[in-house]
Short mmCIF file of C-alpha atoms in Angstrom, two decimals:
data_model
loop_
_atom_site.label_atom_id
_atom_site.label_comp_id
_atom_site.label_asym_id
_atom_site.label_seq_id
_atom_site.Cartn_x
_atom_site.Cartn_y
_atom_site.Cartn_z
CA LYS U 597 -18.38 41.41 -11.56
CA ALA U 598 -19.94 38.31 -12.90
CA PRO U 599 -19.21 34.97 -11.07
CA SER U 600 -17.09 32.46 -12.85
CA ARG U 601 -18.84 29.31 -14.11
CA GLY U 602 -17.00 26.11 -14.77
CA LEU U 603 -19.70 24.70 -17.15
CA ARG U 604 -18.06 21.27 -17.02
CA ASN U 605 -21.29 19.50 -17.86
CA ASN U 606 -22.00 21.36 -21.05
CA LYS U 607 -22.91 18.67 -23.67
CA VAL U 608 -23.22 20.94 -26.73
CA LYS U 609 -22.17 18.97 -29.83
CA ILE U 610 -21.06 20.54 -33.06
CA SER U 611 -22.84 18.70 -35.90
CA LYS U 612 -20.95 20.14 -38.90
CA TYR U 613 -18.04 22.44 -39.45
CA GLY U 614 -18.95 25.80 -41.03
CA VAL U 615 -21.46 26.80 -38.37
CA HIS U 616 -20.87 30.42 -37.46
CA MET U 617 -19.64 31.60 -34.09
CA LYS U 618 -18.96 34.94 -32.31
CA ALA U 619 -15.35 36.20 -32.21
CA ILE U 620 -13.50 39.36 -31.28
CA ARG U 621 -11.84 40.59 -34.40
CA LEU U 622 -9.08 43.17 -34.79
CA ASN U 623 -9.55 44.61 -38.32
CA SER U 624 -6.88 47.31 -37.90
CA PRO U 625 -5.28 49.16 -35.02
CA GLU U 626 -7.88 50.26 -32.47
CA ASN U 627 -10.64 48.78 -34.75
CA LEU U 628 -12.16 46.08 -32.61
CA VAL U 629 -15.50 44.38 -33.49
CA VAL U 630 -17.46 41.36 -32.37
CA GLU U 631 -18.72 39.54 -35.50
CA ASP U 632 -19.91 36.11 -36.76
CA VAL U 633 -17.24 34.05 -38.36
CA PRO U 634 -17.18 30.44 -39.49
CA ILE U 635 -16.20 27.78 -36.92
CA PRO U 636 -12.60 26.62 -37.87
CA GLU U 637 -12.26 23.54 -39.92
CA LEU U 638 -9.85 20.98 -38.65
CA THR U 639 -6.88 19.53 -40.29
CA ASP U 640 -5.20 16.24 -39.26
CA GLY U 641 -3.67 16.44 -35.70
CA TRP U 642 -5.80 19.40 -34.59
CA ALA U 643 -8.72 19.84 -32.15
CA LEU U 644 -11.65 22.10 -31.77
CA VAL U 645 -11.90 23.58 -28.33
CA GLU U 646 -14.98 25.18 -26.92
CA MET U 647 -13.79 28.35 -25.19
CA HIS U 648 -14.84 29.10 -21.63
CA HIS U 649 -12.48 31.90 -20.54
CA GLY U 650 -9.85 34.14 -22.06
CA VAL U 651 -7.67 36.83 -20.49
CA ILE U 652 -6.68 40.24 -21.99
CA CYS U 653 -2.89 40.03 -21.95
CA GLY U 654 -0.48 42.89 -22.40
CA SER U 655 0.27 41.59 -25.81
CA ASP U 656 -3.38 41.74 -26.72
CA LYS U 657 -3.31 45.49 -25.75
CA ARG U 658 -0.14 45.85 -27.85
CA TRP U 659 -1.77 44.38 -30.98
CA TYR U 660 -4.86 46.53 -30.33
CA LYS U 661 -2.67 49.69 -30.40
CA ILE U 662 -0.19 48.89 -33.20
CA GLY U 663 -1.80 46.10 -35.18
CA ALA U 664 -1.10 42.34 -35.26
CA HIS U 665 1.06 40.38 -37.74
CA LYS U 666 -2.01 39.74 -39.85
CA MET U 667 -5.47 41.33 -39.85
CA PRO U 668 -8.38 40.73 -39.54
CA LEU U 669 -7.48 38.48 -36.62
CA THR U 670 -9.28 36.88 -33.71
CA LEU U 671 -7.31 37.90 -30.60
CA GLY U 672 -6.74 35.90 -27.43
CA HIS U 673 -4.06 33.44 -26.23
CA GLU U 674 -4.57 33.09 -22.39
CA LEU U 675 -7.38 30.59 -22.64
CA SER U 676 -9.33 27.68 -21.19
CA GLY U 677 -12.01 25.42 -22.62
CA ILE U 678 -13.32 21.93 -23.32
CA VAL U 679 -12.33 19.71 -26.29
CA ARG U 680 -15.38 19.15 -28.60
CA GLU U 681 -13.84 17.53 -31.76
CA VAL U 682 -10.49 16.01 -32.69
CA LYS U 683 -9.16 15.01 -35.98
CA ASP U 684 -7.09 12.08 -34.72
CA GLU U 685 -8.54 8.71 -33.94
CA THR U 686 -5.90 8.17 -31.19
CA ALA U 687 -6.94 11.28 -29.32
CA LYS U 688 -10.73 10.66 -29.02
CA ASP U 689 -10.42 10.31 -25.23
CA LEU U 690 -9.73 14.07 -25.11
CA ILE U 691 -13.20 14.90 -26.26
CA GLY U 692 -15.23 16.43 -23.33
CA LYS U 693 -12.06 17.00 -21.25
CA PRO U 694 -11.08 20.41 -19.81
CA VAL U 695 -7.75 21.74 -21.17
CA SER U 696 -5.25 24.50 -21.03
CA ILE U 697 -3.78 25.77 -24.32
CA ILE U 698 -0.13 26.48 -25.12
CA PRO U 699 -0.47 29.39 -27.53
CA LEU U 700 2.95 29.24 -29.19
CA LEU U 701 2.80 26.85 -32.08
CA ALA U 702 6.38 25.68 -32.44
CA CYS U 703 7.71 24.11 -35.63
CA GLY U 704 9.00 21.08 -33.79
CA LYS U 705 11.84 20.60 -36.19
CA CYS U 706 14.50 23.11 -35.43
CA GLY U 707 17.42 22.65 -32.99
CA TYR U 708 15.72 24.56 -30.24
CA CYS U 709 12.47 22.56 -30.56
CA ARG U 710 14.49 19.29 -30.59
CA SER U 711 16.18 20.50 -27.32
CA GLY U 712 12.77 21.11 -25.65
CA LEU U 713 13.11 24.89 -25.91
CA TYR U 714 9.98 25.41 -27.99
CA ASN U 715 9.81 29.05 -26.74
CA LEU U 716 12.89 29.76 -28.68
CA CYS U 717 11.66 28.27 -31.95
CA GLY U 718 12.58 30.45 -34.94
CA SER U 719 9.62 29.44 -37.05
CA TYR U 720 6.75 29.53 -34.68
CA LYS U 721 3.21 30.90 -35.02
CA TYR U 722 1.15 32.25 -32.14
CA LEU U 723 -2.51 32.19 -31.36
CA GLY U 724 -3.94 35.66 -31.30
CA SER U 725 -1.10 37.34 -33.21
CA SER U 726 -0.01 35.44 -36.32
CA THR U 727 -2.98 33.07 -36.38
CA ASP U 728 -6.59 33.23 -35.00
CA GLY U 729 -6.83 33.08 -31.21
CA GLY U 730 -9.38 32.18 -28.67
CA PHE U 731 -11.58 35.29 -27.91
CA ALA U 732 -14.35 33.36 -29.72
CA ASP U 733 -16.80 30.59 -29.11
CA TYR U 734 -14.30 28.03 -30.46
CA VAL U 735 -10.68 27.83 -31.45
CA ALA U 736 -8.69 25.31 -33.44
CA VAL U 737 -5.51 24.12 -31.78
CA PRO U 738 -2.90 21.51 -32.55
CA LEU U 739 -3.23 18.43 -30.26
CA ALA U 740 0.36 18.92 -29.11
CA ASN U 741 -0.62 22.27 -27.68
CA LEU U 742 -3.50 20.96 -25.48
CA ILE U 743 -2.61 20.14 -21.90
CA PRO U 744 -5.34 18.37 -19.96
CA VAL U 745 -5.96 19.81 -16.43
CA PRO U 746 -7.47 18.24 -13.27
CA GLU U 747 -11.13 18.88 -12.63
CA THR U 748 -10.17 20.48 -9.29
CA ILE U 749 -8.87 23.53 -11.20
CA GLU U 750 -11.71 25.84 -12.21
CA LEU U 751 -11.67 26.90 -15.86
CA ASP U 752 -11.26 30.51 -15.05
CA GLU U 753 -8.09 29.66 -13.16
CA VAL U 754 -6.80 27.52 -16.09
CA ALA U 755 -6.81 30.60 -18.19
CA LEU U 756 -4.10 32.07 -15.89
CA ILE U 757 -1.67 29.23 -16.21
CA ASP U 758 -0.03 31.18 -19.09
CA PRO U 759 0.85 34.38 -17.07
CA PHE U 760 1.78 32.41 -13.98
CA SER U 761 4.19 30.32 -16.11
CA VAL U 762 5.63 33.62 -17.61
CA GLY U 763 6.22 34.84 -14.08
CA LEU U 764 7.92 31.60 -13.03
CA HIS U 765 10.19 31.55 -16.10
CA ALA U 766 11.25 35.17 -15.41
CA LEU U 767 12.39 34.12 -11.88
CA ARG U 768 14.21 31.10 -13.22
CA MET U 769 16.00 33.13 -15.92
CA ALA U 770 17.17 35.35 -13.07
CA ASN U 771 18.50 32.28 -11.26
CA TYR U 772 16.51 33.43 -8.23
CA ARG U 773 17.58 31.65 -4.98
CA SER U 774 15.96 31.48 -1.69
CA GLY U 775 16.85 34.49 0.51
CA GLN U 776 17.54 36.92 -2.31
CA SER U 777 15.73 40.33 -2.34
CA VAL U 778 13.47 40.98 -5.31
CA ILE U 779 11.88 44.21 -6.73
CA ILE U 780 9.24 43.75 -9.31
CA LEU U 781 8.50 46.71 -11.49
CA GLY U 782 4.90 46.56 -12.60
CA ALA U 783 1.93 45.20 -10.76
CA GLY U 784 0.10 43.80 -13.76
CA ALA U 785 -0.61 40.13 -14.28
CA VAL U 786 3.02 38.98 -14.88
CA GLY U 787 4.37 41.06 -12.03
CA MET U 788 1.75 39.69 -9.62
CA THR U 789 2.15 36.10 -10.76
CA ALA U 790 5.83 36.41 -10.10
CA ALA U 791 5.10 37.88 -6.70
CA THR U 792 2.74 35.07 -5.95
CA TYR U 793 5.29 32.46 -6.78
CA LEU U 794 7.89 34.25 -4.66
CA ILE U 795 5.71 34.60 -1.58
CA ASP U 796 3.37 31.60 -1.67
CA VAL U 797 5.64 29.01 -3.17
CA PHE U 798 9.28 29.95 -2.66
CA GLY U 799 8.70 31.58 0.78
CA GLY U 800 10.37 34.89 -0.26
CA LEU U 801 10.57 37.27 2.69
CA ASN U 802 11.97 40.28 0.89
CA VAL U 803 9.67 40.91 -2.07
CA THR U 804 8.75 44.38 -3.21
CA VAL U 805 6.26 45.46 -5.93
CA ALA U 806 6.51 48.97 -7.47
CA ASP U 807 3.77 50.55 -9.58
CA VAL U 808 1.85 53.85 -10.06
CA ALA U 809 -1.65 52.28 -9.29
CA PRO U 810 -2.56 52.39 -5.57
CA GLY U 811 -5.33 49.67 -6.05
CA LYS U 812 -2.87 47.23 -7.40
CA LEU U 813 -0.33 48.01 -4.79
CA GLU U 814 -2.92 47.34 -2.16
CA LEU U 815 -3.52 43.89 -3.52
CA ALA U 816 0.20 43.26 -3.48
CA GLN U 817 0.37 44.28 0.18
CA LYS U 818 -2.42 41.82 1.00
CA MET U 819 -0.34 39.16 -0.71
CA GLY U 820 2.55 39.88 1.60
CA ALA U 821 4.72 42.10 -0.54
CA LYS U 822 6.19 45.45 0.31
CA THR U 823 5.32 48.18 -2.09
CA ILE U 824 6.64 51.32 -3.74
CA ASP U 825 4.21 53.84 -5.07
CA LEU U 826 6.15 55.31 -7.96
CA ASN U 827 3.77 58.32 -8.12
CA SER U 828 4.61 59.52 -4.61
CA VAL U 829 7.96 58.10 -3.62
CA GLY U 830 10.71 60.63 -3.44
CA ASP U 831 14.21 59.19 -3.12
CA LEU U 832 14.50 55.93 -4.92
CA SER U 833 18.15 55.50 -3.96
CA LYS U 834 17.16 53.65 -0.83
CA TYR U 835 15.56 50.84 -2.82
CA SER U 836 17.73 48.03 -4.09
CA ALA U 837 17.53 44.27 -4.66
CA ASP U 838 19.52 41.28 -5.83
CA VAL U 839 16.88 40.59 -8.54
CA ILE U 840 14.80 43.15 -10.51
CA VAL U 841 11.90 41.91 -12.64
CA ILE U 842 10.78 44.32 -15.30
CA ALA U 843 7.16 43.31 -15.69
CA THR U 844 5.85 46.40 -17.40
CA ALA U 845 5.93 47.97 -20.89
CA ALA U 846 6.93 51.36 -19.48
CA PRO U 847 10.34 52.38 -20.95
CA SER U 848 11.22 54.21 -17.76
CA ALA U 849 11.48 50.84 -16.05
CA ILE U 850 14.88 50.25 -17.67
CA SER U 851 16.51 53.21 -15.92
CA LEU U 852 14.75 52.27 -12.61
CA ALA U 853 16.06 48.72 -12.85
CA PHE U 854 19.70 49.84 -13.52
CA GLN U 855 19.49 52.09 -10.44
CA MET U 856 17.86 49.56 -8.20
CA VAL U 857 19.83 46.41 -9.00
CA GLU U 858 22.50 45.40 -6.49
CA LYS U 859 26.18 44.86 -7.58
CA ARG U 860 26.45 41.56 -9.43
CA GLY U 861 22.62 41.38 -9.42
CA VAL U 862 20.26 40.30 -12.26
CA ILE U 863 17.59 42.20 -14.17
CA SER U 864 15.06 39.80 -15.74
CA VAL U 865 12.93 41.20 -18.52
CA PRO U 866 9.66 39.56 -19.37
CA GLY U 867 7.86 42.81 -20.08
CA ILE U 868 7.43 43.78 -23.80
CA THR U 869 7.35 47.42 -24.71
CA TYR U 870 6.13 48.89 -27.98
CA GLN U 871 7.72 52.30 -27.41
CA PRO U 872 11.21 53.49 -28.28
CA LEU U 873 13.80 52.90 -25.57
CA GLU U 874 16.54 55.42 -24.73
CA ILE U 875 19.19 54.67 -22.12
CA PRO U 876 21.25 57.72 -20.90
CA ALA U 877 25.01 57.03 -20.94
CA LYS U 878 25.23 57.49 -17.14
CA THR U 879 22.44 54.94 -16.63
CA TRP U 880 24.21 52.50 -18.90
CA GLU U 881 27.42 53.00 -16.99
CA LEU U 882 25.64 51.80 -13.81
CA LEU U 883 25.34 48.37 -15.45
CA LEU U 884 29.06 48.24 -16.05
CA ARG U 885 30.04 49.50 -12.66
CA LYS U 886 27.75 47.19 -10.80
CA GLU U 887 28.72 44.18 -13.00
CA ALA U 888 25.02 43.46 -13.17
CA ARG U 889 23.41 41.21 -15.81
CA VAL U 890 20.32 41.79 -17.95
CA VAL U 891 18.64 38.67 -19.21
CA GLY U 892 15.57 38.36 -21.47
CA SER U 893 12.69 36.16 -20.58
CA TRP U 894 10.43 34.94 -23.34
CA ASN U 895 7.34 32.89 -22.52
CA TYR U 896 8.11 29.69 -20.59
CA VAL U 897 9.27 26.05 -21.16
CA TRP U 898 6.70 23.28 -21.30
CA SER U 899 8.77 20.22 -22.28
CA LYS U 900 9.77 17.47 -19.81
CA TRP U 901 13.24 18.71 -20.21
CA PRO U 902 14.96 21.05 -19.32
CA GLU U 903 11.91 22.21 -17.15
CA ASP U 904 8.18 21.96 -17.46
CA GLU U 905 7.05 25.38 -16.04
CA TRP U 906 3.49 24.88 -17.40
CA GLY U 907 3.19 21.55 -15.69
CA THR U 908 4.77 23.05 -12.57
CA THR U 909 2.10 25.81 -12.54
CA ILE U 910 -0.74 23.22 -12.99
CA ALA U 911 0.64 21.19 -10.06
CA TYR U 912 0.76 24.28 -7.68
CA MET U 913 -2.72 25.30 -8.81
CA ALA U 914 -4.09 21.83 -8.20
CA SER U 915 -2.58 21.83 -4.64
CA GLN U 916 -3.99 25.33 -4.12
CA LYS U 917 -0.57 26.59 -3.30
CA ILE U 918 -1.35 29.16 -5.92
CA LYS U 919 -4.84 30.75 -5.92
CA PRO U 920 -5.43 32.55 -9.33
CA LYS U 921 -8.85 33.83 -8.42
CA ASN U 922 -7.21 36.49 -6.16
CA LEU U 923 -5.98 38.19 -9.27
CA ILE U 924 -9.19 38.26 -11.34
CA THR U 925 -10.65 41.75 -11.17
CA HIS U 926 -13.11 41.94 -14.10
CA HIS U 927 -15.42 39.60 -16.11
CA PHE U 928 -16.98 40.39 -19.50
CA LYS U 929 -19.00 38.58 -22.16
CA LEU U 930 -17.64 38.54 -25.74
CA ASP U 931 -20.09 41.16 -26.96
CA LYS U 932 -18.63 43.67 -24.45
CA ALA U 933 -15.17 43.52 -26.10
CA VAL U 934 -14.70 47.26 -26.57
CA GLU U 935 -15.80 48.04 -23.02
CA ALA U 936 -13.40 45.27 -21.73
CA PHE U 937 -10.40 46.62 -23.57
CA ASN U 938 -11.21 50.17 -22.36
CA VAL U 939 -11.26 48.86 -18.79
CA ALA U 940 -7.92 47.00 -19.38
CA PHE U 941 -6.33 50.14 -20.60
CA ASN U 942 -7.81 52.79 -18.42
CA ASP U 943 -8.99 51.36 -15.04
CA PRO U 944 -6.08 51.63 -12.59
CA CYS U 945 -7.52 48.72 -10.61
CA ALA U 946 -7.79 46.31 -13.59
CA LEU U 947 -5.37 43.48 -13.06
CA VAL U 948 -6.87 40.44 -14.83
CA VAL U 949 -9.68 41.34 -17.18
CA MET U 950 -11.42 38.10 -18.37
CA PHE U 951 -13.87 37.17 -21.03
CA ASP U 952 -16.43 34.41 -20.14
CA MET U 953 -17.59 32.42 -23.16
CA ASN U 954 -20.20 29.74 -23.63
#
């Protein structure tokens, strides 16, 4: 494992646009290459960010398998970097500053955007799926999507603000309250960030993480969670909770959640699957008889109203209430993209697989 490097004093200047850079490109499903592409040209209101870290998310794995909205495409949306150029005279003070990057590019005009619910925008674009992302030396980002971060947060940690905010949003969508029991299905990044929030921030005493990977479950135990090894457990009827978080793409998690949720409990679903879902009639009937609720959870909210989950995560990281480094398991350089994705898919101990750029 390579050590993380903040590189806060990197003074590289870009003299002209059009200089080439390295980028991880998805040309078609399962066709991933690292190649030279032009550095993005800026339009008004945009910034050029020098990339320092990027995390392989479950969505990146999804696009790798089934293809993205457009291809060729530079992948990557869980990112951190330093602003190098801006095309807005009023934002010159951002140059040289470390930033986090909101990957959802909302339209800013629809009713949801005007209400602060940018994550529900119906006309959005997304870095790394519908427009080029940040698994590259540089990425172009609207200034509105750059959130400066304190120098006390290392840039590898900054790249994890996204999944931590996803985990927090999933708990808020479930209306989690202190004292409730929670079972998290899936010990990937989102599942473990939700567990971190529950244990380290909210003081949750009855938090259980279920998965098939013993290495990930061992980390969950060290965090203070109870665990269920779904490969070896026999009778699942003894496990139940007020809140179930489905933080996995596995279709089988739906049936498990319906079985495990308590009467009048909540199932929160931040996990995105790319496989067909089939729910047996008897399983569906459980939902009715328990009067349980299923709620979707999409991204996070980052406006001042109704709730700034991105800013909340930054605050907890800055106070070291949240320690993201505990979740980083692998580091790779850009030119090892295929190897990194193989690890993300196949290594049962891989939790956060990170690219280190520049």
